[in-house]
PDB file of C-alpha atoms in Angstrom:
ATOM      1  CA  MET A  27      -0.143   0.032  -0.133  1.00 43.00           C
ATOM      2  CA  THR A  28       2.938   2.090   1.082  1.00 43.00           C
ATOM      3  CA  ASP A  29       4.820   1.835  -2.768  1.00 46.00           C
ATOM      4  CA  VAL A  30       1.576   2.364  -4.207  1.00 39.00           C
ATOM      5  CA  SER A  31       0.918   5.795  -2.256  1.00 44.00           C
ATOM      6  CA  ALA A  32       4.367   6.668  -3.064  1.00 46.00           C
ATOM      7  CA  ALA A  33       4.038   6.005  -6.702  1.00 42.00           C
ATOM      8  CA  ALA A  34       1.018   8.048  -6.801  1.00 40.00           C
ATOM      9  CA  LYS A  35       3.012  11.143  -5.669  1.00 44.00           C
ATOM     10  CA  LYS A  36       5.441  10.865  -8.187  1.00 45.00           C
ATOM     11  CA  ALA A  37       5.633  13.420 -10.938  1.00 40.00           C
ATOM     12  CA  PRO A  38       4.033  12.422 -14.102  1.00 44.00           C
ATOM     13  CA  ALA A  39       6.552  11.641 -16.597  1.00 47.00           C
ATOM     14  CA  PRO A  40       7.120  13.631 -20.242  1.00 46.00           C
ATOM     15  CA  VAL A  41       4.823  12.931 -22.896  1.00 45.00           C
ATOM     16  CA  ALA A  42       6.263  10.673 -25.413  1.00 43.00           C
ATOM     17  CA  VAL A  43       5.235  12.021 -28.793  1.00 45.00           C
ATOM     18  CA  PRO A  44       6.656  11.167 -32.254  1.00 47.00           C
ATOM     19  CA  LEU A  45       8.730  14.186 -33.456  1.00 47.00           C
ATOM     20  CA  LYS A  46       7.531  15.633 -36.595  1.00 52.00           C
ATOM     21  CA  ALA A  47       9.554  17.615 -39.282  1.00 43.00           C
ATOM     22  CA  GLY A  48       9.770  21.506 -38.353  1.00 54.00           C
ATOM     23  CA  GLN A  49       8.452  20.914 -34.475  1.00 80.00           C
ATOM     24  CA  GLU A  50      10.574  23.471 -32.915  1.00 88.00           C
ATOM     25  CA  VAL A  51      10.555  26.748 -31.565  1.00 92.00           C
ATOM     26  CA  ARG A  52      12.944  29.527 -32.459  1.00 93.00           C
ATOM     27  CA  ILE A  53      13.856  32.162 -30.084  1.00 95.00           C
ATOM     28  CA  PHE A  54      15.574  35.261 -31.298  1.00 95.00           C
ATOM     29  CA  GLN A  55      16.870  37.904 -28.942  1.00 95.00           C
ATOM     30  CA  HIS A  56      17.175  41.764 -30.074  1.00 95.00           C
ATOM     31  CA  SER A  57      19.186  44.339 -29.141  1.00 94.00           C
ATOM     32  CA  ASN A  58      17.755  47.716 -27.848  1.00 95.00           C
ATOM     33  CA  LEU A  59      18.248  49.291 -31.331  1.00 96.00           C
ATOM     34  CA  LEU A  60      14.709  47.293 -31.842  1.00 96.00           C
ATOM     35  CA  TYR A  61      13.249  50.142 -29.990  1.00 96.00           C
ATOM     36  CA  TRP A  62      14.787  52.688 -32.184  1.00 97.00           C
ATOM     37  CA  TRP A  63      11.791  52.206 -34.904  1.00 97.00           C
ATOM     38  CA  ILE A  64       9.963  55.107 -33.509  1.00 97.00           C
ATOM     39  CA  VAL A  65      12.757  57.552 -34.186  1.00 98.00           C
ATOM     40  CA  TRP A  66      12.888  56.882 -37.669  1.00 98.00           C
ATOM     41  CA  PHE A  67       9.387  56.636 -38.242  1.00 98.00           C
ATOM     42  CA  TYR A  68       8.937  60.020 -36.642  1.00 98.00           C
ATOM     43  CA  GLY A  69      11.526  61.357 -38.600  1.00 97.00           C
ATOM     44  CA  PHE A  70       9.697  60.566 -41.957  1.00 98.00           C
ATOM     45  CA  ILE A  71       6.636  61.967 -40.437  1.00 97.00           C
ATOM     46  CA  CYS A  72       8.393  65.460 -40.203  1.00 97.00           C
ATOM     47  CA  ALA A  73      10.172  65.100 -43.505  1.00 97.00           C
ATOM     48  CA  GLY A  74       6.672  64.750 -44.866  1.00 96.00           C
ATOM     49  CA  LEU A  75       5.331  67.649 -43.080  1.00 96.00           C
ATOM     50  CA  THR A  76       8.242  69.871 -43.956  1.00 95.00           C
ATOM     51  CA  TYR A  77       7.831  69.106 -47.627  1.00 94.00           C
ATOM     52  CA  MET A  78       4.297  70.065 -47.720  1.00 94.00           C
ATOM     53  CA  TYR A  79       3.983  72.678 -45.520  1.00 93.00           C
ATOM     54  CA  GLY A  80       7.871  73.957 -45.334  1.00 88.00           C
ATOM     55  CA  ILE A  81       9.124  77.512 -46.293  1.00 88.00           C
ATOM     56  CA  GLY A  82      12.064  78.053 -48.655  1.00 85.00           C
ATOM     57  CA  ILE A  83      15.136  79.916 -47.250  1.00 82.00           C
ATOM     58  CA  LYS A  84      17.995  80.725 -49.711  1.00 74.00           C
ATOM     59  CA  GLU A  85      21.331  79.401 -48.851  1.00 66.00           C
ATOM     60  CA  LEU A  86      24.056  81.956 -47.334  1.00 58.00           C
ATOM     61  CA  ALA A  87      26.034  83.807 -49.896  1.00 49.00           C
ATOM     62  CA  GLY A  88      29.316  82.164 -50.935  1.00 51.00           C
ATOM     63  CA  THR A  89      28.396  78.600 -50.939  1.00 57.00           C
ATOM     64  CA  ALA A  90      28.259  76.166 -54.100  1.00 59.00           C
ATOM     65  CA  ALA A  91      24.965  76.783 -54.521  1.00 60.00           C
ATOM     66  CA  PRO A  92      23.418  80.090 -53.405  1.00 61.00           C
ATOM     67  CA  ASP A  93      20.317  79.947 -55.613  1.00 67.00           C
ATOM     68  CA  LYS A  94      19.446  76.680 -53.580  1.00 75.00           C
ATOM     69  CA  THR A  95      16.501  76.939 -51.255  1.00 81.00           C
ATOM     70  CA  VAL A  96      16.391  74.917 -47.767  1.00 85.00           C
ATOM     71  CA  LEU A  97      13.131  73.573 -46.721  1.00 89.00           C
ATOM     72  CA  TYR A  98      12.234  74.318 -42.898  1.00 90.00           C
ATOM     73  CA  TYR A  99       8.976  73.881 -41.169  1.00 92.00           C
ATOM     74  CA  PRO A 100       7.805  77.192 -39.936  1.00 91.00           C
ATOM     75  CA  SER A 101       6.799  76.092 -36.629  1.00 88.00           C
ATOM     76  CA  PRO A 102       9.932  75.296 -34.136  1.00 87.00           C
ATOM     77  CA  TRP A 103       7.716  72.688 -32.293  1.00 89.00           C
ATOM     78  CA  LEU A 104       8.312  69.953 -35.187  1.00 93.00           C
ATOM     79  CA  GLY A 105      12.340  70.282 -34.287  1.00 92.00           C
ATOM     80  CA  THR A 106      11.383  70.161 -30.686  1.00 90.00           C
ATOM     81  CA  SER A 107       9.358  67.464 -30.548  1.00 92.00           C
ATOM     82  CA  PHE A 108      11.780  65.615 -32.612  1.00 96.00           C
ATOM     83  CA  LEU A 109      14.658  66.211 -30.256  1.00 94.00           C
ATOM     84  CA  ALA A 110      12.394  65.175 -27.349  1.00 92.00           C
ATOM     85  CA  LEU A 111      11.807  61.916 -28.439  1.00 95.00           C
ATOM     86  CA  LEU A 112      15.050  61.255 -29.487  1.00 96.00           C
ATOM     87  CA  VAL A 113      15.866  61.982 -25.676  1.00 93.00           C
ATOM     88  CA  PHE A 114      13.188  59.691 -24.653  1.00 92.00           C
ATOM     89  CA  VAL A 115      14.274  56.799 -26.654  1.00 95.00           C
ATOM     90  CA  ILE A 116      17.876  57.453 -25.552  1.00 94.00           C
ATOM     91  CA  MET A 117      17.094  57.371 -22.108  1.00 90.00           C
ATOM     92  CA  PHE A 118      14.675  54.500 -21.814  1.00 89.00           C
ATOM     93  CA  THR A 119      16.374  52.320 -24.062  1.00 92.00           C
ATOM     94  CA  ASN A 120      19.561  52.388 -21.848  1.00 90.00           C
ATOM     95  CA  ILE A 121      17.677  52.756 -18.438  1.00 84.00           C
ATOM     96  CA  LYS A 122      15.929  49.529 -17.188  1.00 82.00           C
ATOM     97  CA  ALA A 123      12.798  49.957 -15.017  1.00 80.00           C
ATOM     98  CA  ARG A 124      11.287  46.951 -14.462  1.00 78.00           C
ATOM     99  CA  GLY A 125       8.077  46.416 -12.849  1.00 71.00           C
ATOM    100  CA  VAL A 126       7.127  48.784 -10.011  1.00 73.00           C
ATOM    101  CA  TYR A 127      10.055  50.431 -10.885  1.00 74.00           C
ATOM    102  CA  SER A 128       8.525  51.600 -13.812  1.00 74.00           C
ATOM    103  CA  PHE A 129       5.852  53.103 -11.796  1.00 77.00           C
ATOM    104  CA  VAL A 130       8.837  54.780  -9.026  1.00 80.00           C
ATOM    105  CA  VAL A 131      10.142  56.583 -12.253  1.00 78.00           C
ATOM    106  CA  LEU A 132       6.560  57.804 -13.240  1.00 78.00           C
ATOM    107  CA  MET A 133       6.232  59.193  -9.825  1.00 83.00           C
ATOM    108  CA  LEU A 134       9.507  60.788  -9.709  1.00 81.00           C
ATOM    109  CA  ILE A 135       8.496  62.326 -13.303  1.00 79.00           C
ATOM    110  CA  GLY A 136       5.215  63.732 -11.422  1.00 81.00           C
ATOM    111  CA  PHE A 137       7.455  64.944  -8.491  1.00 80.00           C
ATOM    112  CA  ALA A 138       9.522  66.903 -10.703  1.00 78.00           C
ATOM    113  CA  ALA A 139       6.754  68.496 -12.604  1.00 75.00           C
ATOM    114  CA  GLY A 140       5.358  69.255  -9.192  1.00 82.00           C
ATOM    115  CA  ILE A 141       8.217  71.133  -8.162  1.00 84.00           C
ATOM    116  CA  ILE A 142       8.350  73.025 -11.138  1.00 72.00           C
ATOM    117  CA  GLN A 143       4.985  74.300 -10.772  1.00 73.00           C
ATOM    118  CA  TYR A 144       5.807  75.216  -7.666  1.00 76.00           C
ATOM    119  CA  THR A 145       9.010  76.934  -8.013  1.00 78.00           C
ATOM    120  CA  LEU A 146       8.287  78.423 -11.585  1.00 75.00           C
ATOM    121  CA  GLY A 147       4.929  77.870 -12.605  1.00 71.00           C
ATOM    122  CA  TRP A 148       4.400  76.029 -15.950  1.00 65.00           C
ATOM    123  CA  GLU A 149       2.671  79.088 -17.389  1.00 73.00           C
ATOM    124  CA  ARG A 150       5.844  80.796 -16.949  1.00 71.00           C
ATOM    125  CA  VAL A 151       7.724  77.988 -18.390  1.00 68.00           C
ATOM    126  CA  PHE A 152       5.536  77.772 -21.539  1.00 68.00           C
ATOM    127  CA  THR A 153       6.175  81.712 -22.277  1.00 72.00           C
ATOM    128  CA  TRP A 154       9.654  80.166 -22.280  1.00 71.00           C
ATOM    129  CA  MET A 155       9.155  77.735 -24.854  1.00 69.00           C
ATOM    130  CA  PRO A 156       8.501  79.878 -28.088  1.00 69.00           C
ATOM    131  CA  LEU A 157      12.241  81.596 -27.235  1.00 73.00           C
ATOM    132  CA  LEU A 158      13.590  77.872 -28.131  1.00 77.00           C
ATOM    133  CA  ARG A 159      13.299  77.589 -31.680  1.00 84.00           C
ATOM    134  CA  ILE A 160      14.583  74.535 -33.381  1.00 85.00           C
ATOM    135  CA  HIS A 161      14.376  74.240 -36.674  1.00 88.00           C
ATOM    136  CA  LEU A 162      15.514  71.291 -38.656  1.00 92.00           C
ATOM    137  CA  ASN A 163      15.586  71.274 -42.480  1.00 92.00           C
ATOM    138  CA  LEU A 164      14.159  68.486 -44.832  1.00 94.00           C
ATOM    139  CA  ALA A 165      17.537  67.162 -45.739  1.00 93.00           C
ATOM    140  CA  PHE A 166      18.417  66.554 -42.075  1.00 95.00           C
ATOM    141  CA  TYR A 167      15.022  64.458 -41.518  1.00 97.00           C
ATOM    142  CA  LEU A 168      15.519  62.427 -44.411  1.00 97.00           C
ATOM    143  CA  THR A 169      19.068  61.739 -44.314  1.00 97.00           C
ATOM    144  CA  PHE A 170      18.556  61.139 -40.338  1.00 97.00           C
ATOM    145  CA  SER A 171      15.969  58.807 -40.911  1.00 98.00           C
ATOM    146  CA  ILE A 172      17.040  56.948 -43.984  1.00 98.00           C
ATOM    147  CA  THR A 173      20.432  56.001 -42.582  1.00 98.00           C
ATOM    148  CA  LEU A 174      18.715  55.213 -39.148  1.00 98.00           C
ATOM    149  CA  LEU A 175      16.340  53.072 -40.881  1.00 98.00           C
ATOM    150  CA  ALA A 176      18.826  51.111 -42.825  1.00 98.00           C
ATOM    151  CA  VAL A 177      20.891  50.433 -39.912  1.00 98.00           C
ATOM    152  CA  TRP A 178      17.999  49.568 -37.938  1.00 98.00           C
ATOM    153  CA  LEU A 179      17.000  46.894 -40.922  1.00 98.00           C
ATOM    154  CA  ILE A 180      20.327  45.384 -41.016  1.00 97.00           C
ATOM    155  CA  GLY A 181      20.439  45.194 -37.223  1.00 96.00           C
ATOM    156  CA  ILE A 182      17.060  43.448 -36.537  1.00 96.00           C
ATOM    157  CA  PHE A 183      16.714  41.407 -39.359  1.00 95.00           C
ATOM    158  CA  LEU A 184      20.262  40.343 -40.226  1.00 94.00           C
ATOM    159  CA  ILE A 185      22.854  40.917 -37.388  1.00 94.00           C
ATOM    160  CA  ASP A 186      20.566  39.836 -34.859  1.00 94.00           C
ATOM    161  CA  ARG A 187      19.640  36.388 -36.340  1.00 92.00           C
ATOM    162  CA  PHE A 188      23.140  35.490 -36.722  1.00 91.00           C
ATOM    163  CA  THR A 189      22.787  33.924 -33.182  1.00 91.00           C
ATOM    164  CA  TYR A 190      19.454  32.472 -32.066  1.00 92.00           C
ATOM    165  CA  TRP A 191      18.072  29.374 -29.745  1.00 93.00           C
ATOM    166  CA  ARG A 192      15.757  26.725 -30.375  1.00 92.00           C
ATOM    167  CA  PHE A 193      13.581  24.310 -28.422  1.00 92.00           C
ATOM    168  CA  VAL A 194      13.048  20.857 -29.705  1.00 89.00           C
ATOM    169  CA  PRO A 195      11.596  18.017 -27.842  1.00 86.00           C
ATOM    170  CA  GLY A 196      14.206  17.347 -24.954  1.00 86.00           C
ATOM    171  CA  GLN A 197      16.587  19.989 -26.232  1.00 89.00           C
ATOM    172  CA  PHE A 198      17.421  23.460 -25.845  1.00 92.00           C
ATOM    173  CA  ILE A 199      19.819  24.345 -28.538  1.00 91.00           C
ATOM    174  CA  GLU A 200      22.342  27.323 -29.536  1.00 91.00           C
ATOM    175  CA  GLU A 201      22.488  28.023 -32.947  1.00 89.00           C
ATOM    176  CA  HIS A 202      24.958  30.536 -35.009  1.00 87.00           C
ATOM    177  CA  ARG A 203      24.413  30.939 -38.650  1.00 82.00           C
ATOM    178  CA  LEU A 204      27.627  32.149 -39.507  1.00 77.00           C
ATOM    179  CA  GLY A 205      31.085  31.334 -38.481  1.00 66.00           C
ATOM    180  CA  GLN A 206      30.907  29.308 -35.189  1.00 59.00           C
ATOM    181  CA  GLY A 207      28.308  26.353 -36.261  1.00 59.00           C
ATOM    182  CA  LEU A 208      26.901  24.599 -33.282  1.00 64.00           C
ATOM    183  CA  GLY A 209      26.835  26.172 -29.697  1.00 76.00           C
ATOM    184  CA  GLN A 210      25.604  25.151 -26.731  1.00 86.00           C
ATOM    185  CA  THR A 211      23.175  22.312 -26.252  1.00 89.00           C
ATOM    186  CA  TYR A 212      21.147  21.684 -23.057  1.00 92.00           C
ATOM    187  CA  ASN A 213      18.904  18.779 -22.019  1.00 90.00           C
ATOM    188  CA  THR A 214      15.335  20.028 -21.120  1.00 89.00           C
ATOM    189  CA  GLU A 215      14.842  17.657 -17.981  1.00 89.00           C
ATOM    190  CA  GLY A 216      14.572  19.510 -14.971  1.00 90.00           C
ATOM    191  CA  MET A 217      15.012  23.008 -17.150  1.00 92.00           C
ATOM    192  CA  VAL A 218      12.629  26.256 -15.948  1.00 93.00           C
ATOM    193  CA  ILE A 219      11.757  29.186 -18.075  1.00 94.00           C
ATOM    194  CA  ARG A 220      10.558  32.511 -16.404  1.00 94.00           C
ATOM    195  CA  ARG A 221       9.664  35.943 -17.661  1.00 94.00           C
ATOM    196  CA  LEU A 222      11.540  38.758 -16.204  1.00 93.00           C
ATOM    197  CA  PRO A 223       9.320  41.720 -14.747  1.00 91.00           C
ATOM    198  CA  ASP A 224       8.401  44.027 -18.034  1.00 91.00           C
ATOM    199  CA  ASP A 225       9.820  47.642 -18.530  1.00 90.00           C
ATOM    200  CA  LEU A 226       6.764  49.816 -19.024  1.00 87.00           C
ATOM    201  CA  PHE A 227       8.854  52.076 -21.094  1.00 89.00           C
ATOM    202  CA  ARG A 228      10.294  49.225 -23.614  1.00 91.00           C
ATOM    203  CA  HIS A 229       8.263  46.527 -23.503  1.00 92.00           C
ATOM    204  CA  LYS A 230       4.739  48.006 -23.602  1.00 90.00           C
ATOM    205  CA  ILE A 231       5.111  51.442 -25.123  1.00 91.00           C
ATOM    206  CA  LEU A 232       8.106  51.214 -27.463  1.00 93.00           C
ATOM    207  CA  GLY A 233       7.560  47.418 -27.855  1.00 92.00           C
ATOM    208  CA  LEU A 234       3.784  48.366 -28.724  1.00 90.00           C
ATOM    209  CA  ARG A 235       1.919  46.102 -26.349  1.00 87.00           C
ATOM    210  CA  PHE A 236      -0.835  48.150 -26.740  1.00 83.00           C
ATOM    211  CA  LEU A 237      -1.330  46.911 -30.270  1.00 84.00           C
ATOM    212  CA  GLY A 238      -1.054  43.247 -29.467  1.00 82.00           C
ATOM    213  CA  LEU A 239       2.528  42.891 -30.055  1.00 87.00           C
ATOM    214  CA  GLY A 240       5.332  43.483 -26.954  1.00 89.00           C
ATOM    215  CA  THR A 241       8.623  42.201 -26.167  1.00 94.00           C
ATOM    216  CA  GLY A 242       9.820  40.593 -23.229  1.00 94.00           C
ATOM    217  CA  ASP A 243      12.858  39.248 -21.331  1.00 95.00           C
ATOM    218  CA  LEU A 244      13.107  35.814 -20.710  1.00 96.00           C
ATOM    219  CA  VAL A 245      15.519  33.558 -18.846  1.00 96.00           C
ATOM    220  CA  VAL A 246      15.842  29.841 -19.458  1.00 95.00           C
ATOM    221  CA  LYS A 247      17.456  27.961 -16.190  1.00 94.00           C
ATOM    222  CA  PRO A 248      18.701  24.441 -16.976  1.00 93.00           C
ATOM    223  CA  ALA A 249      18.872  21.909 -14.098  1.00 90.00           C
ATOM    224  CA  HIS A 250      22.986  21.706 -14.038  1.00 87.00           C
ATOM    225  CA  ALA A 251      24.074  24.961 -16.167  1.00 89.00           C
ATOM    226  CA  ASP A 252      24.122  28.917 -15.860  1.00 92.00           C
ATOM    227  CA  ALA A 253      21.121  30.536 -16.687  1.00 94.00           C
ATOM    228  CA  VAL A 254      20.414  32.013 -20.154  1.00 94.00           C
ATOM    229  CA  GLN A 255      18.912  35.332 -20.564  1.00 95.00           C
ATOM    230  CA  LEU A 256      17.172  36.160 -23.789  1.00 95.00           C
ATOM    231  CA  ASP A 257      16.475  40.006 -24.038  1.00 95.00           C
ATOM    232  CA  ASN A 258      13.795  41.740 -25.956  1.00 95.00           C
ATOM    233  CA  VAL A 259      12.203  38.860 -27.233  1.00 95.00           C
ATOM    234  CA  TRP A 260       8.745  39.452 -29.569  1.00 93.00           C
ATOM    235  CA  HIS A 261       5.953  37.894 -27.995  1.00 93.00           C
ATOM    236  CA  ALA A 262       7.568  36.529 -24.782  1.00 92.00           C
ATOM    237  CA  SER A 263       4.590  34.889 -23.308  1.00 91.00           C
ATOM    238  CA  LYS A 264       3.959  32.936 -26.542  1.00 93.00           C
ATOM    239  CA  LYS A 265       7.489  31.727 -26.717  1.00 93.00           C
ATOM    240  CA  GLN A 266       7.715  30.988 -22.919  1.00 93.00           C
ATOM    241  CA  ARG A 267       4.649  28.692 -23.317  1.00 93.00           C
ATOM    242  CA  ALA A 268       5.771  27.037 -26.463  1.00 92.00           C
ATOM    243  CA  GLY A 269       9.183  26.620 -24.878  1.00 92.00           C
ATOM    244  CA  GLU A 270       7.496  24.556 -22.099  1.00 91.00           C
ATOM    245  CA  ARG A 271       5.630  22.628 -24.017  1.00 90.00           C
ATOM    246  CA  MET A 272       8.443  21.385 -25.855  1.00 89.00           C
ATOM    247  CA  ILE A 273      10.174  20.782 -21.941  1.00 88.00           C
ATOM    248  CA  ALA A 274       7.202  18.594 -21.088  1.00 86.00           C
ATOM    249  CA  THR A 275       7.939  16.903 -24.559  1.00 79.00           C
ATOM    250  CA  ARG A 276      10.144  14.094 -25.335  1.00 64.00           C
ATOM    251  CA  ILE A 277      11.109  12.208 -28.473  1.00 51.00           C
ATOM    252  CA  MET A 278       9.114   8.822 -28.634  1.00 45.00           C
ATOM    253  CA  GLY A 279      11.924   5.916 -28.515  1.00 40.00           C
ATOM    254  CA  THR A 280      14.574   7.983 -26.771  1.00 45.00           C
TER     255      THR A 280
END
């Protein structure tokens, strides 16, 4: 009777299934360059507005083409908003604020806004804003956005895919497309996948979680090896569930 009770308490064995062609889960991690899409996207919007509504200014005398006109958007808010977005992306792709710390950052921003209101008053700040006249021309928006888009495409769809990880029934494998060949291989027995707390600014806002996309950071912990952290994974929850199914599955006949 004791043997039967002990056997009943044992964890269920992994499910044995035949391995089908293509039965695997691939996970690509990305650099923080992934979140710079909004900069080149907004840059093209600024270029379009400047092209449609910009005013032409003659180049300075003595230049190679003195009769050439340079297009600027008449209002300085366009250049100011572009630089503000650039600073926002630089800041929050390099400063990690996971989980509750994201709300701490929001509280600090609100506290700073309250201090400004108490000491200077936002009305006075807004009266100073028109004095800050930032005008960026059409050539700048186009050159910057096209260059950044090219770097973004190469980084996200080429360089970030040189190395990836894949789950197959019974194994977690590091793959290299060039040079190094096969990387590390781990047995999935006893392996655990967990998802790190989200960063409000990176994973939810810049990662477009509100549109049903979103990114996340995963940690894969083999039973007898160091943990592997995979940063900025698209659809992290979906990849986590798929990986857990692979961990619970072994190849028939092994």
